[in-house]
Amino acid sequence: MQQSGGCPYDHPPKLQQIFDILINSFIHDKIGIADHFLSDELARKLKINLGTLYQNQLMQYAGTGNHATVTHDKLYRSDQIYWLDKSHNDPNENLFFELMDEFVLYLNSTCYTGITGYEFHYALYDTGSFYKKHVDQFQNDDGRQYSMIMYLNADWQSADGGELCIHQHGETQNISPTQGKSVFFKSSELEHEVLLTNKPRLSITGWLKK
Ligand code: OGA
Ligand code: NI
């Protein structure tokens, strides 16, 4: 018998197995990590969307706080964002929303999380950008339950920087923002930062809400 040979990702694991990896690592470490949460194809398509938004100057410097308290301080965070919206009727965004609907359904049915909504934005950290240490939940609103980030960067090298740095138990853990990877954590708890990036760093970031 001949072996198929080649890359172990010829047959990507089923979506549910990837969901399990994300949820189980979250339960174990408070920071869930799953590679290949986004297929390469979907990641590439969303990256093209982000590039188009950037070229059309639709990405806006992000603030901190919610609508009531928003401030813009580029010494604190220097990423640019654009919100995804079902009303865009963009085929790639719709594929992303379908994936998130499946994930939320699975999360609610396996962990009784009671999530009823979500919000996601594209994020671009241009060369030299960062986001200092913070927690994601607004002080005046506890709607954001879980934070979830999906990375869109093919061929990310350690010299490129831009890691997501998790602060826990007096220690730090650096997670590189490689294409298709998702991270998942509780918005009210986990302190984290985005380290200075030496290359444009692309992602979709969002929150699952009660
Ligand atoms: C955020 C954030 C982390 C990342 O947008 O709140 O912490 O890795 N993002 O992009
Ligand atoms: Ni954050």
PDB file of C-alpha atoms and ligand atoms in Angstrom:
ATOM      1  CA  MET A   1       0.000   0.000   0.000  1.00  0.00           C
ATOM      2  CA  GLN A   2       1.239   3.444  -0.838  1.00  0.00           C
ATOM      3  CA  GLN A   3       1.169   6.182   1.752  1.00  0.00           C
ATOM      4  CA  SER A   4      -0.372   9.458   0.671  1.00  0.00           C
ATOM      5  CA  GLY A   5       2.703  11.363   1.851  1.00  0.00           C
ATOM      6  CA  GLY A   6       2.886  15.115   1.987  1.00  0.00           C
ATOM      7  CA  CYS A   7       1.520  17.523   4.421  1.00  0.00           C
ATOM      8  CA  PRO A   8      -0.447  16.438   7.501  1.00  0.00           C
ATOM      9  CA  TYR A   9      -3.068  19.100   6.705  1.00  0.00           C
ATOM     10  CA  ASP A  10      -4.153  17.368   3.484  1.00  0.00           C
ATOM     11  CA  HIS A  11      -7.167  16.237   5.492  1.00  0.00           C
ATOM     12  CA  PRO A  12      -8.038  19.053   7.876  1.00  0.00           C
ATOM     13  CA  PRO A  13      -9.611  17.856  11.121  1.00  0.00           C
ATOM     14  CA  LYS A  14     -13.349  18.324  11.392  1.00  0.00           C
ATOM     15  CA  LEU A  15     -14.592  21.661  12.623  1.00  0.00           C
ATOM     16  CA  GLN A  16     -15.971  20.182  15.827  1.00  0.00           C
ATOM     17  CA  GLN A  17     -12.540  18.816  16.719  1.00  0.00           C
ATOM     18  CA  ILE A  18     -11.061  22.285  16.262  1.00  0.00           C
ATOM     19  CA  PHE A  19     -13.823  23.755  18.437  1.00  0.00           C
ATOM     20  CA  ASP A  20     -12.969  21.140  21.084  1.00  0.00           C
ATOM     21  CA  ILE A  21      -9.282  22.057  20.967  1.00  0.00           C
ATOM     22  CA  LEU A  22     -10.160  25.732  21.482  1.00  0.00           C
ATOM     23  CA  ILE A  23     -12.619  25.077  24.313  1.00  0.00           C
ATOM     24  CA  ASN A  24     -10.540  22.445  26.103  1.00  0.00           C
ATOM     25  CA  SER A  25      -7.389  24.544  26.075  1.00  0.00           C
ATOM     26  CA  PHE A  26      -9.463  27.463  27.386  1.00  0.00           C
ATOM     27  CA  ILE A  27     -10.823  25.330  30.247  1.00  0.00           C
ATOM     28  CA  HIS A  28      -7.353  24.065  31.052  1.00  0.00           C
ATOM     29  CA  ASP A  29      -5.273  27.259  30.722  1.00  0.00           C
ATOM     30  CA  LYS A  30      -7.799  30.148  30.666  1.00  0.00           C
ATOM     31  CA  ILE A  31      -6.444  30.898  27.207  1.00  0.00           C
ATOM     32  CA  GLY A  32      -7.849  28.774  24.401  1.00  0.00           C
ATOM     33  CA  ILE A  33      -5.681  28.340  21.313  1.00  0.00           C
ATOM     34  CA  ALA A  34      -6.595  26.485  18.131  1.00  0.00           C
ATOM     35  CA  ASP A  35      -4.637  26.494  14.895  1.00  0.00           C
ATOM     36  CA  HIS A  36      -6.619  26.212  11.664  1.00  0.00           C
ATOM     37  CA  PHE A  37      -9.813  27.626  13.164  1.00  0.00           C
ATOM     38  CA  LEU A  38     -10.092  29.556   9.902  1.00  0.00           C
ATOM     39  CA  SER A  39      -9.362  27.567   6.781  1.00  0.00           C
ATOM     40  CA  ASP A  40      -6.485  28.964   4.722  1.00  0.00           C
ATOM     41  CA  GLU A  41      -9.016  29.875   2.063  1.00  0.00           C
ATOM     42  CA  LEU A  42     -11.257  31.865   4.407  1.00  0.00           C
ATOM     43  CA  ALA A  43      -8.270  33.551   6.048  1.00  0.00           C
ATOM     44  CA  ARG A  44      -6.967  34.616   2.634  1.00  0.00           C
ATOM     45  CA  LYS A  45     -10.356  35.982   1.597  1.00  0.00           C
ATOM     46  CA  LEU A  46     -10.778  37.976   4.803  1.00  0.00           C
ATOM     47  CA  LYS A  47      -7.262  39.292   4.401  1.00  0.00           C
ATOM     48  CA  ILE A  48      -8.154  40.524   0.907  1.00  0.00           C
ATOM     49  CA  ASN A  49     -11.215  42.284   2.395  1.00  0.00           C
ATOM     50  CA  LEU A  50      -9.006  43.958   4.971  1.00  0.00           C
ATOM     51  CA  GLY A  51      -6.540  45.097   2.311  1.00  0.00           C
ATOM     52  CA  THR A  52      -9.361  46.631   0.273  1.00  0.00           C
ATOM     53  CA  LEU A  53     -10.733  48.452   3.323  1.00  0.00           C
ATOM     54  CA  TYR A  54      -7.267  49.822   4.005  1.00  0.00           C
ATOM     55  CA  GLN A  55      -6.755  50.981   0.417  1.00  0.00           C
ATOM     56  CA  ASN A  56     -10.142  52.699   0.498  1.00  0.00           C
ATOM     57  CA  GLN A  57      -9.118  54.403   3.748  1.00  0.00           C
ATOM     58  CA  LEU A  58     -11.998  52.888   5.670  1.00  0.00           C
ATOM     59  CA  MET A  59      -9.921  51.573   8.583  1.00  0.00           C
ATOM     60  CA  GLN A  60     -10.137  53.921  11.583  1.00  0.00           C
ATOM     61  CA  TYR A  61      -7.859  54.276  14.568  1.00  0.00           C
ATOM     62  CA  ALA A  62      -9.418  52.385  17.442  1.00  0.00           C
ATOM     63  CA  GLY A  63     -10.391  54.017  20.705  1.00  0.00           C
ATOM     64  CA  THR A  64     -10.663  52.562  24.180  1.00  0.00           C
ATOM     65  CA  GLY A  65     -13.881  52.430  26.182  1.00  0.00           C
ATOM     66  CA  ASN A  66     -17.355  52.184  24.674  1.00  0.00           C
ATOM     67  CA  HIS A  67     -19.432  54.843  22.915  1.00  0.00           C
ATOM     68  CA  ALA A  68     -20.068  56.708  26.168  1.00  0.00           C
ATOM     69  CA  THR A  69     -16.425  56.965  27.163  1.00  0.00           C
ATOM     70  CA  VAL A  70     -14.349  56.516  24.013  1.00  0.00           C
ATOM     71  CA  THR A  71     -10.893  58.087  23.983  1.00  0.00           C
ATOM     72  CA  HIS A  72      -8.143  57.804  21.380  1.00  0.00           C
ATOM     73  CA  ASP A  73      -4.630  57.450  22.709  1.00  0.00           C
ATOM     74  CA  LYS A  74      -2.082  56.129  20.243  1.00  0.00           C
ATOM     75  CA  LEU A  75       0.426  55.662  23.053  1.00  0.00           C
ATOM     76  CA  TYR A  76      -1.941  53.028  24.448  1.00  0.00           C
ATOM     77  CA  ARG A  77      -3.145  51.338  21.289  1.00  0.00           C
ATOM     78  CA  SER A  78      -2.344  52.085  17.664  1.00  0.00           C
ATOM     79  CA  ASP A  79      -4.399  49.572  15.704  1.00  0.00           C
ATOM     80  CA  GLN A  80      -6.935  50.495  13.036  1.00  0.00           C
ATOM     81  CA  ILE A  81     -10.292  48.748  12.864  1.00  0.00           C
ATOM     82  CA  TYR A  82     -13.430  48.251  10.791  1.00  0.00           C
ATOM     83  CA  TRP A  83     -16.541  46.470  12.055  1.00  0.00           C
ATOM     84  CA  LEU A  84     -17.935  43.466  10.184  1.00  0.00           C
ATOM     85  CA  ASP A  85     -21.674  43.624   9.649  1.00  0.00           C
ATOM     86  CA  LYS A  86     -24.223  41.210   8.223  1.00  0.00           C
ATOM     87  CA  SER A  87     -25.778  44.148   6.359  1.00  0.00           C
ATOM     88  CA  HIS A  88     -22.630  44.360   4.202  1.00  0.00           C
ATOM     89  CA  ASN A  89     -23.764  41.126   2.582  1.00  0.00           C
ATOM     90  CA  ASP A  90     -20.157  40.391   1.791  1.00  0.00           C
ATOM     91  CA  PRO A  91     -19.799  36.709   0.852  1.00  0.00           C
ATOM     92  CA  ASN A  92     -16.571  36.290   2.846  1.00  0.00           C
ATOM     93  CA  GLU A  93     -17.925  38.011   5.930  1.00  0.00           C
ATOM     94  CA  ASN A  94     -21.027  35.833   5.646  1.00  0.00           C
ATOM     95  CA  LEU A  95     -18.850  32.696   5.613  1.00  0.00           C
ATOM     96  CA  PHE A  96     -17.151  34.022   8.733  1.00  0.00           C
ATOM     97  CA  PHE A  97     -20.486  34.686  10.458  1.00  0.00           C
ATOM     98  CA  GLU A  98     -21.670  31.164   9.564  1.00  0.00           C
ATOM     99  CA  LEU A  99     -18.554  29.759  11.221  1.00  0.00           C
ATOM    100  CA  MET A 100     -19.112  31.893  14.322  1.00  0.00           C
ATOM    101  CA  ASP A 101     -22.781  30.858  14.488  1.00  0.00           C
ATOM    102  CA  GLU A 102     -21.665  27.231  14.487  1.00  0.00           C
ATOM    103  CA  PHE A 103     -19.087  27.902  17.168  1.00  0.00           C
ATOM    104  CA  VAL A 104     -21.533  29.755  19.423  1.00  0.00           C
ATOM    105  CA  LEU A 105     -24.092  26.972  19.023  1.00  0.00           C
ATOM    106  CA  TYR A 106     -21.467  24.403  19.967  1.00  0.00           C
ATOM    107  CA  LEU A 107     -20.149  26.456  22.883  1.00  0.00           C
ATOM    108  CA  ASN A 108     -23.630  27.068  24.277  1.00  0.00           C
ATOM    109  CA  SER A 109     -24.633  23.417  23.943  1.00  0.00           C
ATOM    110  CA  THR A 110     -21.460  21.993  25.484  1.00  0.00           C
ATOM    111  CA  CYS A 111     -20.713  24.656  28.137  1.00  0.00           C
ATOM    112  CA  TYR A 112     -24.094  26.322  28.863  1.00  0.00           C
ATOM    113  CA  THR A 113     -22.537  29.711  28.175  1.00  0.00           C
ATOM    114  CA  GLY A 114     -25.785  31.450  27.168  1.00  0.00           C
ATOM    115  CA  ILE A 115     -24.177  33.563  24.458  1.00  0.00           C
ATOM    116  CA  THR A 116     -26.802  35.420  22.413  1.00  0.00           C
ATOM    117  CA  GLY A 117     -24.729  37.696  20.193  1.00  0.00           C
ATOM    118  CA  TYR A 118     -21.341  38.805  19.037  1.00  0.00           C
ATOM    119  CA  GLU A 119     -19.443  41.687  17.445  1.00  0.00           C
ATOM    120  CA  PHE A 120     -16.289  41.503  15.349  1.00  0.00           C
ATOM    121  CA  HIS A 121     -13.954  43.964  13.697  1.00  0.00           C
ATOM    122  CA  TYR A 122     -11.047  43.681  11.325  1.00  0.00           C
ATOM    123  CA  ALA A 123      -7.851  44.948  12.939  1.00  0.00           C
ATOM    124  CA  LEU A 124      -4.675  46.197  11.318  1.00  0.00           C
ATOM    125  CA  TYR A 125      -1.566  46.842  13.384  1.00  0.00           C
ATOM    126  CA  ASP A 126       0.735  48.678  11.021  1.00  0.00           C
ATOM    127  CA  THR A 127       4.504  48.349  11.502  1.00  0.00           C
ATOM    128  CA  GLY A 128       5.386  49.862  14.899  1.00  0.00           C
ATOM    129  CA  SER A 129       1.880  49.396  16.351  1.00  0.00           C
ATOM    130  CA  PHE A 130       0.943  47.739  19.661  1.00  0.00           C
ATOM    131  CA  TYR A 131      -1.791  47.582  22.287  1.00  0.00           C
ATOM    132  CA  LYS A 132      -0.642  48.005  25.890  1.00  0.00           C
ATOM    133  CA  LYS A 133      -1.723  45.687  28.711  1.00  0.00           C
ATOM    134  CA  HIS A 134      -5.508  45.703  29.288  1.00  0.00           C
ATOM    135  CA  VAL A 135      -8.610  43.626  29.941  1.00  0.00           C
ATOM    136  CA  ASP A 136     -11.361  43.662  27.322  1.00  0.00           C
ATOM    137  CA  GLN A 137     -14.516  44.169  29.345  1.00  0.00           C
ATOM    138  CA  PHE A 138     -15.749  47.755  29.597  1.00  0.00           C
ATOM    139  CA  GLN A 139     -15.967  49.113  33.124  1.00  0.00           C
ATOM    140  CA  ASN A 140     -19.570  50.218  32.568  1.00  0.00           C
ATOM    141  CA  ASP A 141     -20.881  47.267  30.570  1.00  0.00           C
ATOM    142  CA  ASP A 142     -20.513  43.518  31.228  1.00  0.00           C
ATOM    143  CA  GLY A 143     -22.000  42.398  27.869  1.00  0.00           C
ATOM    144  CA  ARG A 144     -18.668  41.164  26.554  1.00  0.00           C
ATOM    145  CA  GLN A 145     -18.211  37.661  27.937  1.00  0.00           C
ATOM    146  CA  TYR A 146     -15.522  36.080  25.782  1.00  0.00           C
ATOM    147  CA  SER A 147     -12.859  37.590  23.566  1.00  0.00           C
ATOM    148  CA  MET A 148     -11.951  35.839  20.368  1.00  0.00           C
ATOM    149  CA  ILE A 149      -9.259  36.698  17.867  1.00  0.00           C
ATOM    150  CA  MET A 150      -8.492  35.111  14.519  1.00  0.00           C
ATOM    151  CA  TYR A 151      -5.201  35.876  12.790  1.00  0.00           C
ATOM    152  CA  LEU A 152      -4.667  36.408   9.077  1.00  0.00           C
ATOM    153  CA  ASN A 153      -0.865  36.459   8.729  1.00  0.00           C
ATOM    154  CA  ALA A 154       0.785  33.917   6.465  1.00  0.00           C
ATOM    155  CA  ASP A 155       4.499  33.238   7.020  1.00  0.00           C
ATOM    156  CA  TRP A 156       4.791  35.036  10.359  1.00  0.00           C
ATOM    157  CA  GLN A 157       8.349  34.806  11.754  1.00  0.00           C
ATOM    158  CA  SER A 158       9.421  35.334  15.357  1.00  0.00           C
ATOM    159  CA  ALA A 159      11.448  38.394  14.274  1.00  0.00           C
ATOM    160  CA  ASP A 160       8.179  39.962  13.121  1.00  0.00           C
ATOM    161  CA  GLY A 161       7.132  40.481  16.769  1.00  0.00           C
ATOM    162  CA  GLY A 162       3.466  41.372  17.250  1.00  0.00           C
ATOM    163  CA  GLU A 163       2.792  38.509  19.641  1.00  0.00           C
ATOM    164  CA  LEU A 164      -0.281  38.439  21.814  1.00  0.00           C
ATOM    165  CA  CYS A 165       1.238  38.452  25.310  1.00  0.00           C
ATOM    166  CA  ILE A 166      -0.891  36.915  28.064  1.00  0.00           C
ATOM    167  CA  HIS A 167      -0.219  37.912  31.685  1.00  0.00           C
ATOM    168  CA  GLN A 168      -1.199  35.258  34.235  1.00  0.00           C
ATOM    169  CA  HIS A 169       0.119  34.211  37.661  1.00  0.00           C
ATOM    170  CA  GLY A 170       3.031  36.670  37.376  1.00  0.00           C
ATOM    171  CA  GLU A 171       4.140  35.033  34.141  1.00  0.00           C
ATOM    172  CA  THR A 172       3.805  35.879  30.478  1.00  0.00           C
ATOM    173  CA  GLN A 173       2.962  33.713  27.512  1.00  0.00           C
ATOM    174  CA  ASN A 174       3.563  34.918  23.951  1.00  0.00           C
ATOM    175  CA  ILE A 175       1.320  33.718  21.155  1.00  0.00           C
ATOM    176  CA  SER A 176       2.347  34.389  17.566  1.00  0.00           C
ATOM    177  CA  PRO A 177      -0.423  35.708  15.277  1.00  0.00           C
ATOM    178  CA  THR A 178      -0.209  33.033  12.589  1.00  0.00           C
ATOM    179  CA  GLN A 179      -2.792  32.596   9.857  1.00  0.00           C
ATOM    180  CA  GLY A 180      -5.932  30.704  10.846  1.00  0.00           C
ATOM    181  CA  LYS A 181      -5.118  30.562  14.554  1.00  0.00           C
ATOM    182  CA  SER A 182      -7.848  31.515  17.011  1.00  0.00           C
ATOM    183  CA  VAL A 183      -7.448  32.507  20.645  1.00  0.00           C
ATOM    184  CA  PHE A 184     -10.335  32.570  23.107  1.00  0.00           C
ATOM    185  CA  PHE A 185     -10.510  33.910  26.660  1.00  0.00           C
ATOM    186  CA  LYS A 186     -12.827  35.443  29.232  1.00  0.00           C
ATOM    187  CA  SER A 187     -13.094  39.180  28.570  1.00  0.00           C
ATOM    188  CA  SER A 188     -13.349  40.251  32.206  1.00  0.00           C
ATOM    189  CA  GLU A 189     -10.381  38.278  33.498  1.00  0.00           C
ATOM    190  CA  LEU A 190      -7.344  37.899  31.373  1.00  0.00           C
ATOM    191  CA  GLU A 191      -4.773  40.686  31.129  1.00  0.00           C
ATOM    192  CA  HIS A 192      -3.094  40.809  27.740  1.00  0.00           C
ATOM    193  CA  GLU A 193      -1.254  43.080  25.340  1.00  0.00           C
ATOM    194  CA  VAL A 194      -0.151  43.140  21.731  1.00  0.00           C
ATOM    195  CA  LEU A 195       3.603  43.522  21.478  1.00  0.00           C
ATOM    196  CA  LEU A 196       5.093  45.927  18.973  1.00  0.00           C
ATOM    197  CA  THR A 197       4.865  44.522  15.497  1.00  0.00           C
ATOM    198  CA  ASN A 198       7.647  44.821  12.924  1.00  0.00           C
ATOM    199  CA  LYS A 199       5.318  44.025  10.031  1.00  0.00           C
ATOM    200  CA  PRO A 200       1.660  44.845   9.285  1.00  0.00           C
ATOM    201  CA  ARG A 201      -0.351  42.460  11.498  1.00  0.00           C
ATOM    202  CA  LEU A 202      -3.872  41.523  10.427  1.00  0.00           C
ATOM    203  CA  SER A 203      -6.679  39.921  12.422  1.00  0.00           C
ATOM    204  CA  ILE A 204     -10.364  39.715  13.151  1.00  0.00           C
ATOM    205  CA  THR A 205     -11.115  40.465  16.772  1.00  0.00           C
ATOM    206  CA  GLY A 206     -14.385  40.195  18.567  1.00  0.00           C
ATOM    207  CA  TRP A 207     -16.503  39.410  21.552  1.00  0.00           C
ATOM    208  CA  LEU A 208     -19.211  36.920  22.357  1.00  0.00           C
ATOM    209  CA  LYS A 209     -21.976  38.607  24.305  1.00  0.00           C
ATOM    210  CA  LYS A 210     -24.733  37.669  26.742  1.00  0.00           C
TER     211      LYS A 210
HETATM  212  C1  OGA B   1      -7.960  43.585  21.533  1.00  0.00           C
HETATM  213  C2  OGA B   1      -6.769  42.702  21.682  1.00  0.00           C
HETATM  214  C3  OGA B   1      -5.265  41.074  20.758  1.00  0.00           C
HETATM  215  C4  OGA B   1      -4.670  40.584  19.470  1.00  0.00           C
HETATM  216  O1  OGA B   1      -8.288  43.959  20.395  1.00  0.00           O
HETATM  217  O2  OGA B   1      -8.575  43.906  22.566  1.00  0.00           O
HETATM  218  O3  OGA B   1      -6.329  42.546  22.779  1.00  0.00           O
HETATM  219  O4  OGA B   1      -3.908  39.614  19.506  1.00  0.00           O
HETATM  220  N1  OGA B   1      -6.250  42.067  20.590  1.00  0.00           N
HETATM  221  O5  OGA B   1      -4.954  41.165  18.423  1.00  0.00           O
HETATM  222 NI    NI B   2      -7.801  42.965  24.216  1.00  0.00          NI
END
